[in-house]
Amino acid sequence: MSPANVGYQAPSVSVSSSLPKRKVDSSVLIVPVVNGDDNSAPKVLTSPFLDTKAVVEIEAALESLDAKGGAEQVTRVVVPSLPVSSVLAVGLGKQRDEYDADVIRRAAGAAARSLNGAETALTTLSDTDLSATVEGLILGAYRFADFRSEKTAPKDAGLRTITALTSAKGQNDVAQRAADIATAVATARDLVNTPPSHLFPDEFAKRAKALGEAAGLQVEILDEKSLEKAGYGGIIGVGKGSSRPPRLVRLTHKGAKRKGKKVALVGKGITFDTGGISIKPAANMHHMTSDMGGAAAVVATVVLAAKQKLPIDVIATVPMAENMPSATAQRPGDVLTQYGGVTVEVLNTDAEGRLVLADAIVRAGEDQPDYLIETSTLTGAQTVALGARTPGVMGSDEFRDRVADLSQRVGENGWPMPLPEELKEDLKSTVADLANVSGSRYAGMLVAGTYLREFVPEGVQWAHIDIAGPAYNSGGPWGYTGKGGTGVPTRTMFAVLEDIAANG
Ligand code: BES
Ligand code: MN
Ligand code: ZN
C-alpha cells in the first residue's frame, strides 16, 4: 500500500458558484424540497442556482409523481433544461427558517444512498449547510465491497465527484474539512466491516500503523511478548484463548504549541468476541465483528487530528485481542493482574472489554494527559438502556456533559449517564482487589463504567462512551447510515478535540 492509498478513498469534492454550462454525463443534481401544507405537492427550496423555469419543471414533475417531500424521501425526475442527467429531489420535511445540521446531513445521506451509479453529484443543498451536505453525501454513498466478486458487486457505488454549489465565497476549506471528517468515519466503517477472518489483532495493528504513518504519526506496536513482559495482564488474559495473539498499538500526534493540551484516546479493539469460556449464544454472535468499533473510531480520529494539524497532542492507546474459548483460554474464576498492579477475579470471561481497557487506560495515564476519552462496544446493557442509536456517555461530570453536548451537535447523539458511588460495592471480590462483573443484573452499563473509573488517574478529566449499539447498524439503512459499521463516535471525538484545541 502506498501512503496515498491508505484508508477509504472518498469521492473528490469541489465547490462552485454556478451550474455547469454544458451537460455533464452520468450526473445528478440533488435538490432539497419541502412539503408545504399537508397533502400539497413539494416545493423546491429557494435557490440562486435554479431559475423559475427549472423550479416549475421540477415541481410539476414531482406533483405528477405524487411525491410528498417528507424528510429523507427521494424522487428522481428528468429535467431536460438542466445540465445534468437527472434531478434527485430530497425532502427536508416541513418548511422552516433554519434546518438542524443533522436534518441536512440525513437528507444528503438519503439522496446519496439512492444515486444508482451516478458518477457526479451536484447539489444546491450545500447552500443551506455545506459541511453537513458534504458529510452526508460521502457517508450516504459509502459502500463496503472488499469481499464481493464482480458477480455481486454493488452497482450503485459509482460516485466519483461531488460539486457543492454555494453562493458564499471562500468555501473550499470548509468543504475539504467536511470531506476529511467523512473520510475518517468511512475508514472506521471499513475496519468494522472487515470480517474477523481477515481482521485479527496483528492485521488490525498493521493497518493502524499504515494509516498512522501515512498521516505522519509516531507508531509503536507491542506484541504478545512485550505485553507479557511489561505486565499487561488484562490484554494477555483475554487474548490467550486465541491462536492469533494480542497487540497494543500506540499512535501519537504531536501538535501542541506552548500551553497546548494533551488528550489520550483509548478504544476497545476486540476483533471478535465469542464470550470466551463464558460463551455467547449463537444467535447474532456475528455482530461481534463490531467489537473493535471503539478502536476503529479512535484510530480514525487520531489520524484525522493529524491531517487537520490540530494544535494539541493526541495519543491513542489501542488494545487489540480476540476473545476465544480454547484449551489455552482464561477460565471463569481465574485471577489476573492488570497493568499497574490491580488484581482482578475474572468471574465472566465475556466481560473482557473492561479487562483490556483497564490496561490501556493505565498506560494512557502514564503520559499525564489533561483529558482521556475512552470508547467501547462495552455492554449489551447500553442498548437496553438507550437503544441502538444513542451512545451512553459517562465519566467526570463536567467533561462527560461537554462530550455529550458536542456529540449531540454533530448528530451522533451521545447522552450523559451517571456513575453512582454505590455500584462499586458490587465489584468486590472475595479473592482479588476487584471482580470483573457484579452479582446484580441492574445497571450493567454503569457497572462497567464504574470498573473503568478505578483505573483513571486522579485529576484527569475523562469520558467513557459506550457504543455497543451505535457502532453497528443491524437494522435497515437510514439517513447517512447504511447497514454494518457506522464509524460512531469518530465525529464526536473529533469535535471534542477541536473544542479542546480552541478552548482548552
Ligand atoms: N462486546 C460485548 C458487549 C456488546 C453486546 C456489544 C451487544 C455489542 C452488542 C461485551 O464484551 C460483553 O459481552 N458484555 C457483557 C458483559 C456482562 C458479561 C457483564 C454483556 O453485555 O452481556
Ligand atoms: Mn464480551
Ligand atoms: Zn466484547
Coordinates of C-alpha atoms and ligand atoms in Angstrom, one line a residue:
M1 CA 0.0 0.0 0.0
S2 CA 1.4 3.4 -0.9
P3 CA 0.7 6.1 1.7
A4 CA -1.7 7.9 -0.6
N5 CA -3.9 4.8 -0.9
V6 CA -4.2 4.0 2.8
G7 CA -7.7 4.3 4.1
Y8 CA -11.1 5.0 2.5
Q9 CA -11.0 6.6 -1.0
A10 CA -13.8 9.2 -0.8
P11 CA -15.2 10.9 -3.9
S12 CA -13.4 14.2 -4.6
V13 CA -15.2 17.3 -3.5
S14 CA -15.2 20.8 -5.0
V15 CA -17.3 23.9 -4.6
S16 CA -18.8 26.0 -7.3
S17 CA -20.8 29.2 -7.5
S18 CA -22.6 28.2 -10.7
L19 CA -24.2 25.3 -12.5
P20 CA -22.0 23.8 -15.3
K21 CA -22.5 25.4 -18.8
R22 CA -22.7 22.1 -20.6
K23 CA -24.4 18.9 -19.8
V24 CA -22.3 16.6 -17.5
D25 CA -22.5 12.9 -18.4
S26 CA -23.8 10.5 -15.7
S27 CA -24.6 13.3 -13.3
V28 CA -27.4 14.0 -10.9
L29 CA -28.4 17.3 -9.3
I30 CA -29.6 16.9 -5.8
V31 CA -32.3 19.5 -4.9
P32 CA -33.8 19.9 -1.5
V33 CA -37.6 20.2 -1.4
V34 CA -40.1 20.9 1.5
N35 CA -43.6 19.8 1.9
G36 CA -45.9 22.8 2.3
D37 CA -49.3 22.2 3.9
D38 CA -50.5 18.7 4.3
N39 CA -51.1 16.9 1.0
S40 CA -49.8 19.8 -1.2
A41 CA -47.1 18.9 -3.6
P42 CA -43.4 19.6 -2.5
K43 CA -41.8 23.0 -3.2
V44 CA -38.2 23.4 -4.2
L45 CA -36.2 25.2 -1.6
T46 CA -35.5 28.6 -3.0
S47 CA -32.0 28.6 -4.5
P48 CA -30.0 31.1 -6.6
F49 CA -28.9 28.2 -8.8
L50 CA -32.3 27.4 -10.1
D51 CA -34.3 29.8 -12.3
T52 CA -38.0 29.9 -12.3
K53 CA -38.3 27.7 -15.3
A54 CA -36.3 24.9 -13.7
V55 CA -38.2 25.2 -10.4
V56 CA -41.6 25.0 -12.3
E57 CA -40.4 21.9 -14.2
I58 CA -39.1 20.1 -11.1
E59 CA -42.3 20.9 -9.1
A60 CA -44.5 19.8 -12.0
A61 CA -42.7 16.5 -12.3
L62 CA -42.9 15.9 -8.6
E63 CA -46.6 16.7 -8.5
S64 CA -47.3 14.3 -11.4
L65 CA -45.4 11.5 -9.4
D66 CA -47.4 12.3 -6.3
A67 CA -44.2 12.9 -4.4
K68 CA -44.5 14.4 -0.9
G69 CA -41.2 15.9 0.2
G70 CA -41.2 14.3 3.7
A71 CA -37.8 14.1 5.5
E72 CA -35.4 11.8 3.6
Q73 CA -37.9 11.0 0.8
V74 CA -36.2 10.9 -2.6
T75 CA -37.7 11.2 -6.0
R76 CA -35.8 11.1 -9.3
V77 CA -37.0 13.2 -12.2
V78 CA -35.7 14.3 -15.6
V79 CA -35.5 18.0 -16.4
P80 CA -34.1 18.4 -19.9
S81 CA -33.3 22.2 -19.5
L82 CA -30.8 21.5 -16.7
P83 CA -27.1 20.4 -17.5
V84 CA -27.4 17.1 -15.7
S85 CA -28.7 13.6 -16.5
S86 CA -31.4 13.8 -13.8
V87 CA -32.6 15.6 -10.8
L88 CA -32.9 13.9 -7.4
A89 CA -35.4 15.7 -5.1
V90 CA -34.8 15.0 -1.4
G91 CA -37.3 16.0 1.2
L92 CA -36.5 18.1 4.3
G93 CA -40.0 17.8 5.8
K94 CA -41.9 20.9 6.8
Q95 CA -40.5 24.2 5.7
R96 CA -38.6 26.1 8.4
D97 CA -36.5 29.2 8.6
E98 CA -33.5 27.1 9.6
Y99 CA -32.6 23.5 9.5
D100 CA -30.8 21.4 12.0
A101 CA -27.4 20.3 10.6
D102 CA -28.4 16.7 11.0
V103 CA -31.6 17.1 9.0
I104 CA -29.4 18.3 6.1
R105 CA -26.8 15.6 6.7
R106 CA -29.5 12.9 6.7
A107 CA -31.2 14.3 3.6
A108 CA -27.9 14.3 1.8
G109 CA -27.2 10.8 3.0
A110 CA -30.6 9.5 1.9
A111 CA -30.0 11.2 -1.5
A112 CA -26.5 9.6 -1.8
R113 CA -27.9 6.1 -0.9
S114 CA -30.2 6.3 -4.0
L115 CA -27.7 7.6 -6.5
N116 CA -27.8 4.4 -8.6
G117 CA -24.4 4.7 -10.2
A118 CA -24.3 8.4 -11.0
E119 CA -20.7 9.4 -11.2
T120 CA -21.1 13.1 -10.4
A121 CA -23.4 14.6 -7.8
L122 CA -24.1 18.3 -7.9
T123 CA -26.2 19.8 -5.1
T124 CA -27.9 23.0 -4.1
L125 CA -28.4 21.5 -0.6
S126 CA -24.9 22.8 0.1
D127 CA -26.1 26.3 0.0
T128 CA -28.0 25.6 3.3
D129 CA -25.2 23.9 5.2
L130 CA -22.1 23.0 3.2
S131 CA -20.4 20.9 5.8
A132 CA -23.4 18.8 6.7
T133 CA -24.2 18.3 3.0
V134 CA -20.7 17.1 2.1
E135 CA -20.5 14.7 5.2
G136 CA -24.0 13.3 4.4
L137 CA -23.2 12.7 0.7
I138 CA -19.9 10.9 1.3
L139 CA -21.3 8.8 4.2
G140 CA -24.5 8.0 2.3
A141 CA -22.5 7.0 -0.7
Y142 CA -20.3 4.7 1.4
R143 CA -20.3 1.0 0.3
F144 CA -18.2 -1.9 1.5
A145 CA -17.4 -4.2 -1.4
D146 CA -14.0 -5.6 -0.5
F147 CA -15.3 -9.1 -0.3
R148 CA -17.6 -9.1 -3.3
S149 CA -16.7 -10.7 -6.6
E150 CA -17.8 -9.0 -9.7
K151 CA -21.0 -11.1 -9.7
T152 CA -22.5 -9.3 -6.7
A153 CA -20.5 -6.1 -6.6
P154 CA -22.9 -3.2 -5.8
K155 CA -23.9 -1.4 -9.0
D156 CA -24.8 1.8 -7.2
A157 CA -21.3 2.6 -5.9
G158 CA -20.2 4.8 -8.7
L159 CA -20.0 8.2 -7.1
R160 CA -16.6 9.9 -8.0
T161 CA -17.1 13.6 -7.7
I162 CA -19.2 15.9 -5.6
T163 CA -19.8 19.5 -6.7
A164 CA -21.2 21.6 -3.8
L165 CA -23.0 24.7 -5.1
T166 CA -22.7 27.6 -2.8
S167 CA -23.2 31.3 -3.1
A168 CA -20.8 32.0 -0.2
K169 CA -17.2 32.9 -1.0
G170 CA -14.0 31.0 0.0
Q171 CA -15.7 27.8 1.0
N172 CA -13.1 25.3 -0.3
D173 CA -11.5 24.7 3.1
V174 CA -14.9 24.2 4.7
A175 CA -15.8 21.5 2.1
Q176 CA -12.4 19.9 2.4
R177 CA -12.6 19.7 6.2
A178 CA -16.0 18.1 5.9
A179 CA -14.7 15.6 3.4
D180 CA -11.8 14.7 5.7
I181 CA -14.2 14.1 8.6
A182 CA -16.4 11.9 6.5
T183 CA -13.4 10.0 5.1
A184 CA -12.3 9.3 8.7
V185 CA -15.7 7.9 9.5
A186 CA -15.6 5.8 6.4
T187 CA -12.2 4.5 7.3
A188 CA -13.6 3.4 10.7
R189 CA -16.5 1.8 9.0
D190 CA -14.1 -0.2 6.7
L191 CA -12.3 -1.5 9.7
V192 CA -15.5 -2.6 11.4
N193 CA -16.9 -4.2 8.2
T194 CA -13.7 -6.2 7.6
P195 CA -14.7 -9.7 8.8
P196 CA -12.9 -11.3 11.8
S197 CA -11.3 -13.9 9.4
H198 CA -9.4 -11.0 7.9
L199 CA -9.1 -8.5 10.7
F200 CA -7.4 -10.1 13.7
P201 CA -5.1 -8.3 16.2
D202 CA -1.9 -8.4 14.2
E203 CA -3.6 -7.4 11.0
F204 CA -5.5 -4.6 12.8
A205 CA -2.2 -3.4 14.2
K206 CA -0.6 -3.3 10.8
R207 CA -3.5 -1.4 9.3
A208 CA -3.4 1.1 12.2
K209 CA 0.3 1.5 11.6
A210 CA -0.1 2.1 7.9
L211 CA -2.9 4.7 8.5
G212 CA -0.9 6.4 11.2
E213 CA 2.4 6.5 9.3
A214 CA 0.7 7.9 6.2
A215 CA -0.6 10.8 8.4
G216 CA 2.8 11.4 10.0
L217 CA 2.0 9.9 13.4
Q218 CA 4.6 8.1 15.6
V219 CA 3.5 4.4 15.9
E220 CA 4.5 1.8 18.4
I221 CA 3.2 -1.8 18.5
L222 CA 3.6 -4.1 21.5
D223 CA 3.4 -7.7 20.6
E224 CA 2.4 -10.6 22.9
K225 CA 6.0 -11.0 24.2
S226 CA 6.4 -7.3 25.1
L227 CA 2.9 -7.2 26.6
E228 CA 3.7 -10.2 28.8
K229 CA 7.0 -8.8 29.9
A230 CA 5.5 -5.4 30.8
G231 CA 2.7 -6.9 32.8
Y232 CA -0.4 -6.2 30.6
G233 CA -2.3 -9.0 32.4
G234 CA -5.8 -7.9 31.1
I235 CA -4.8 -7.9 27.4
I236 CA -2.8 -11.2 27.8
G237 CA -5.6 -12.9 29.7
V238 CA -8.3 -12.0 27.2
G239 CA -6.1 -12.8 24.2
K240 CA -4.7 -16.2 25.3
G241 CA -7.6 -18.3 24.2
S242 CA -6.9 -17.3 20.6
S243 CA -4.2 -18.7 18.2
R244 CA -3.9 -15.1 17.0
P245 CA -2.0 -13.2 19.7
P246 CA -3.0 -9.7 21.1
R247 CA -1.4 -6.4 20.4
L248 CA -1.3 -2.9 21.9
V249 CA -0.9 -0.1 19.4
R250 CA 0.1 3.5 20.3
L251 CA -0.3 6.3 17.8
T252 CA 1.0 9.8 18.7
H253 CA 0.1 13.1 17.1
K254 CA 2.4 15.9 18.4
G255 CA 0.6 19.2 17.6
A256 CA 0.8 21.1 20.9
K257 CA 2.4 24.5 20.9
R258 CA 3.2 26.2 24.2
K259 CA 0.4 25.5 26.7
G260 CA -1.3 23.1 24.2
K261 CA -3.4 20.4 25.8
K262 CA -2.7 16.6 25.8
V263 CA -5.6 14.2 25.1
A264 CA -5.5 10.4 25.5
L265 CA -7.8 8.3 23.3
V266 CA -8.4 4.7 24.2
G267 CA -10.6 2.3 22.1
K268 CA -11.7 -1.3 22.7
G269 CA -10.3 -3.5 19.9
I270 CA -11.8 -7.0 20.4
T271 CA -11.6 -8.2 16.8
F272 CA -14.1 -10.9 17.7
D273 CA -15.9 -11.6 20.9
T274 CA -17.3 -15.1 21.3
G275 CA -17.5 -14.5 25.0
G276 CA -14.6 -16.9 25.6
I277 CA -15.4 -19.8 28.0
S278 CA -18.4 -17.9 29.2
I279 CA -19.5 -18.3 25.6
K280 CA -22.3 -16.3 24.0
P281 CA -25.4 -17.8 22.4
A282 CA -25.2 -18.4 18.7
A283 CA -28.0 -16.0 17.7
N284 CA -26.4 -12.8 16.3
M285 CA -22.9 -13.7 17.5
H286 CA -21.7 -12.5 14.1
H287 CA -22.4 -8.9 15.3
M288 CA -19.4 -9.3 17.5
T289 CA -17.3 -8.5 14.4
S290 CA -18.1 -4.9 15.6
D291 CA -16.4 -5.4 19.0
M292 CA -13.4 -3.3 17.7
G293 CA -15.7 -0.4 16.8
G294 CA -14.2 1.8 19.6
A295 CA -10.7 1.0 18.4
A296 CA -11.6 1.8 14.8
A297 CA -13.0 5.1 15.7
V298 CA -10.0 6.0 17.9
V299 CA -7.6 5.2 15.1
A300 CA -9.6 7.2 12.6
T301 CA -9.8 10.1 15.0
V302 CA -6.1 10.4 15.8
V303 CA -5.3 10.2 12.0
L304 CA -7.9 12.9 11.4
A305 CA -6.4 15.1 14.1
A306 CA -3.0 14.9 12.4
K307 CA -4.5 15.6 9.0
Q308 CA -6.2 18.7 10.4
K309 CA -3.0 19.7 12.2
L310 CA -4.8 20.2 15.5
P311 CA -2.6 22.2 17.9
I312 CA -2.8 19.7 20.7
D313 CA -1.1 16.4 21.5
V314 CA -3.3 13.3 20.9
I315 CA -2.1 9.9 22.0
A316 CA -4.2 6.8 21.1
T317 CA -3.7 3.6 23.1
V318 CA -5.5 0.7 21.4
P319 CA -5.6 -2.8 22.9
M320 CA -6.4 -5.5 20.3
A321 CA -7.3 -9.1 21.2
E322 CA -9.6 -11.9 20.0
N323 CA -11.8 -13.4 22.8
M324 CA -12.0 -17.2 22.0
P325 CA -12.7 -20.3 24.0
S326 CA -10.0 -22.9 23.9
A327 CA -7.7 -25.1 26.0
T328 CA -5.5 -22.1 26.5
A329 CA -8.3 -19.6 27.3
Q330 CA -8.7 -18.0 30.7
R331 CA -11.4 -19.5 32.9
P332 CA -14.2 -18.0 35.0
G333 CA -12.6 -17.8 38.4
D334 CA -9.1 -17.0 37.2
V335 CA -7.3 -14.1 38.7
L336 CA -5.2 -11.7 36.6
T337 CA -3.1 -8.6 37.3
Q338 CA -4.0 -5.5 35.3
Y339 CA -1.2 -3.3 34.0
G340 CA -0.2 -1.3 37.1
G341 CA -0.9 -3.9 39.7
V342 CA -4.6 -4.2 40.4
T343 CA -5.7 -7.8 40.7
V344 CA -9.0 -9.0 39.2
E345 CA -11.1 -12.1 39.6
V346 CA -12.5 -12.9 36.2
L347 CA -15.9 -14.2 37.1
N348 CA -17.2 -13.9 33.5
T349 CA -14.8 -14.1 30.5
D350 CA -17.4 -12.3 28.4
A351 CA -16.8 -9.1 30.4
E352 CA -13.5 -8.9 28.5
G353 CA -13.6 -5.3 27.2
R354 CA -13.0 -3.8 30.7
L355 CA -10.0 -6.1 31.2
V356 CA -8.2 -4.9 28.0
L357 CA -9.3 -1.3 28.5
A358 CA -8.1 -1.1 32.1
D359 CA -4.6 -2.0 31.0
A360 CA -4.8 0.6 28.2
I361 CA -6.2 3.3 30.5
V362 CA -3.4 2.8 33.0
R363 CA -0.8 3.0 30.1
A364 CA -2.5 6.1 28.7
G365 CA -2.4 7.7 32.2
E366 CA 1.4 7.4 32.3
D367 CA 1.5 10.1 29.6
Q368 CA -0.2 12.5 32.1
P369 CA -2.9 13.7 29.7
D370 CA -5.3 16.5 30.6
Y371 CA -8.2 14.6 29.1
L372 CA -8.9 10.9 28.5
I373 CA -11.6 9.7 26.1
E374 CA -12.3 6.0 26.0
T375 CA -14.9 4.4 23.8
S376 CA -16.0 0.8 23.5
T377 CA -18.7 -1.6 22.5
L378 CA -18.8 -2.5 26.2
T379 CA -22.2 -3.7 27.3
G380 CA -25.4 -5.1 26.0
A381 CA -26.9 -3.1 28.8
Q382 CA -26.2 0.1 26.8
T383 CA -28.7 -1.0 24.1
V384 CA -31.2 -2.0 26.8
A385 CA -31.0 1.5 28.4
L386 CA -30.6 3.7 25.3
G387 CA -31.2 1.7 22.1
A388 CA -29.2 1.3 19.0
R389 CA -28.5 4.9 18.1
T390 CA -27.7 6.7 21.4
P391 CA -24.3 6.2 22.9
G392 CA -24.1 6.4 26.7
V393 CA -21.5 8.9 28.0
M394 CA -20.1 8.5 31.5
G395 CA -17.1 9.9 33.3
S396 CA -16.1 13.2 35.1
D397 CA -19.3 15.2 35.4
E398 CA -18.2 18.3 33.6
F399 CA -16.2 16.7 30.8
R400 CA -19.0 14.0 30.4
D401 CA -21.5 16.7 29.8
R402 CA -19.2 18.5 27.4
V403 CA -18.7 15.4 25.4
A404 CA -22.4 14.5 25.3
D405 CA -23.3 18.0 24.2
L406 CA -20.8 18.0 21.4
S407 CA -21.9 14.5 20.4
Q408 CA -25.5 15.9 20.0
R409 CA -24.3 18.8 18.0
V410 CA -22.6 16.5 15.4
G411 CA -25.7 14.3 15.2
E412 CA -24.2 11.2 17.0
N413 CA -26.4 12.0 20.0
G414 CA -24.4 10.7 23.0
W415 CA -26.4 11.1 26.2
P416 CA -25.0 11.7 29.7
M417 CA -25.3 8.8 32.3
P418 CA -24.3 8.7 36.0
L419 CA -21.8 6.5 37.8
P420 CA -23.5 6.1 41.2
E421 CA -20.9 5.6 44.0
E422 CA -22.8 2.6 45.5
L423 CA -22.2 0.4 42.4
K424 CA -18.5 0.0 43.3
E425 CA -19.7 -2.3 46.2
D426 CA -21.0 -4.8 43.6
L427 CA -17.4 -5.2 42.1
K428 CA -15.9 -6.6 45.4
S429 CA -14.2 -9.9 45.0
T430 CA -13.5 -12.5 47.8
V431 CA -10.0 -13.3 46.4
A432 CA -8.8 -10.2 44.5
D433 CA -8.9 -6.4 44.5
L434 CA -11.9 -6.4 42.1
A435 CA -14.2 -8.7 40.3
N436 CA -14.8 -8.1 36.6
V437 CA -18.7 -8.4 36.9
S438 CA -21.2 -7.6 39.6
G439 CA -23.6 -10.1 41.0
S440 CA -26.5 -7.9 40.2
R441 CA -28.5 -7.7 36.9
Y442 CA -29.0 -4.0 37.3
A443 CA -27.3 -1.1 35.6
G444 CA -24.8 -3.1 33.6
M445 CA -23.6 -0.1 31.6
L446 CA -22.9 1.9 34.7
V447 CA -21.2 -1.0 36.5
A448 CA -18.8 -1.4 33.5
G449 CA -18.1 2.4 33.7
T450 CA -17.5 2.1 37.4
Y451 CA -15.0 -0.7 36.8
L452 CA -13.1 1.6 34.3
R453 CA -13.1 4.5 36.7
E454 CA -10.9 2.6 39.1
F455 CA -8.0 2.9 36.6
V456 CA -8.3 6.6 35.6
P457 CA -5.6 8.6 37.3
E458 CA -6.7 11.3 39.8
G459 CA -7.0 14.7 38.2
V460 CA -7.6 13.5 34.6
Q461 CA -10.8 14.7 33.0
W462 CA -12.3 11.5 31.5
A463 CA -15.2 10.3 29.4
H464 CA -16.3 6.8 28.7
I465 CA -18.6 6.4 25.6
D466 CA -20.4 3.0 25.4
I467 CA -21.3 2.4 21.8
A468 CA -22.4 -1.3 21.9
G469 CA -25.5 -0.5 19.8
P470 CA -24.5 2.7 17.9
A471 CA -21.2 1.2 16.4
Y472 CA -23.0 -1.2 14.2
N473 CA -26.3 -0.9 12.3
S474 CA -28.0 -4.3 12.3
G475 CA -31.3 -2.7 11.1
G476 CA -32.1 -1.1 7.8
P477 CA -30.3 1.9 6.3
W478 CA -31.4 5.4 7.5
G479 CA -30.1 8.9 6.7
Y480 CA -26.3 8.7 6.1
T481 CA -26.0 5.3 7.9
G482 CA -26.0 2.1 5.9
K483 CA -26.1 -1.4 7.3
G484 CA -23.0 -2.6 9.3
G485 CA -20.3 -0.4 10.8
T486 CA -21.3 3.2 11.4
G487 CA -18.0 4.8 12.4
V488 CA -19.6 6.2 15.6
P489 CA -18.2 8.0 17.6
T490 CA -15.5 9.3 15.3
R491 CA -17.2 12.7 14.7
T492 CA -17.9 13.1 18.5
M493 CA -14.3 12.6 19.4
F494 CA -13.0 14.8 16.7
A495 CA -15.5 17.6 17.7
V496 CA -14.2 17.3 21.3
L497 CA -10.6 17.5 20.1
E498 CA -11.4 20.6 18.0
D499 CA -13.2 22.1 21.0
I500 CA -10.2 21.4 23.3
A501 CA -7.8 22.9 20.7
A502 CA -9.9 26.1 20.6
N503 CA -11.0 26.5 24.2
G504 CA -8.6 24.4 26.3
Ligands
BES1 N1 -19.0 -6.9 23.4 C1 -19.9 -7.2 24.4 C2 -21.0 -6.1 24.5 C3 -21.9 -6.0 23.3 C4 -23.2 -6.6 23.4 C5 -21.6 -5.2 22.3 C6 -24.0 -6.5 22.3 C7 -22.5 -5.0 21.2 C8 -23.7 -5.7 21.2 C9 -19.2 -7.3 25.7 O1 -17.9 -7.8 25.7 C10 -20.0 -8.2 26.6 O2 -20.1 -9.3 26.3 N2 -20.6 -7.7 27.7 C11 -21.3 -8.4 28.6 C12 -21.0 -8.0 30.0 C13 -21.6 -8.9 31.0 C14 -20.9 -10.3 31.0 C15 -21.4 -8.3 32.4 C16 -22.8 -8.2 28.3 O3 -23.2 -7.0 28.0 O4 -23.6 -9.1 28.3
MN2 MN -17.9 -9.9 25.8
ZN3 ZN -16.9 -7.5 23.9

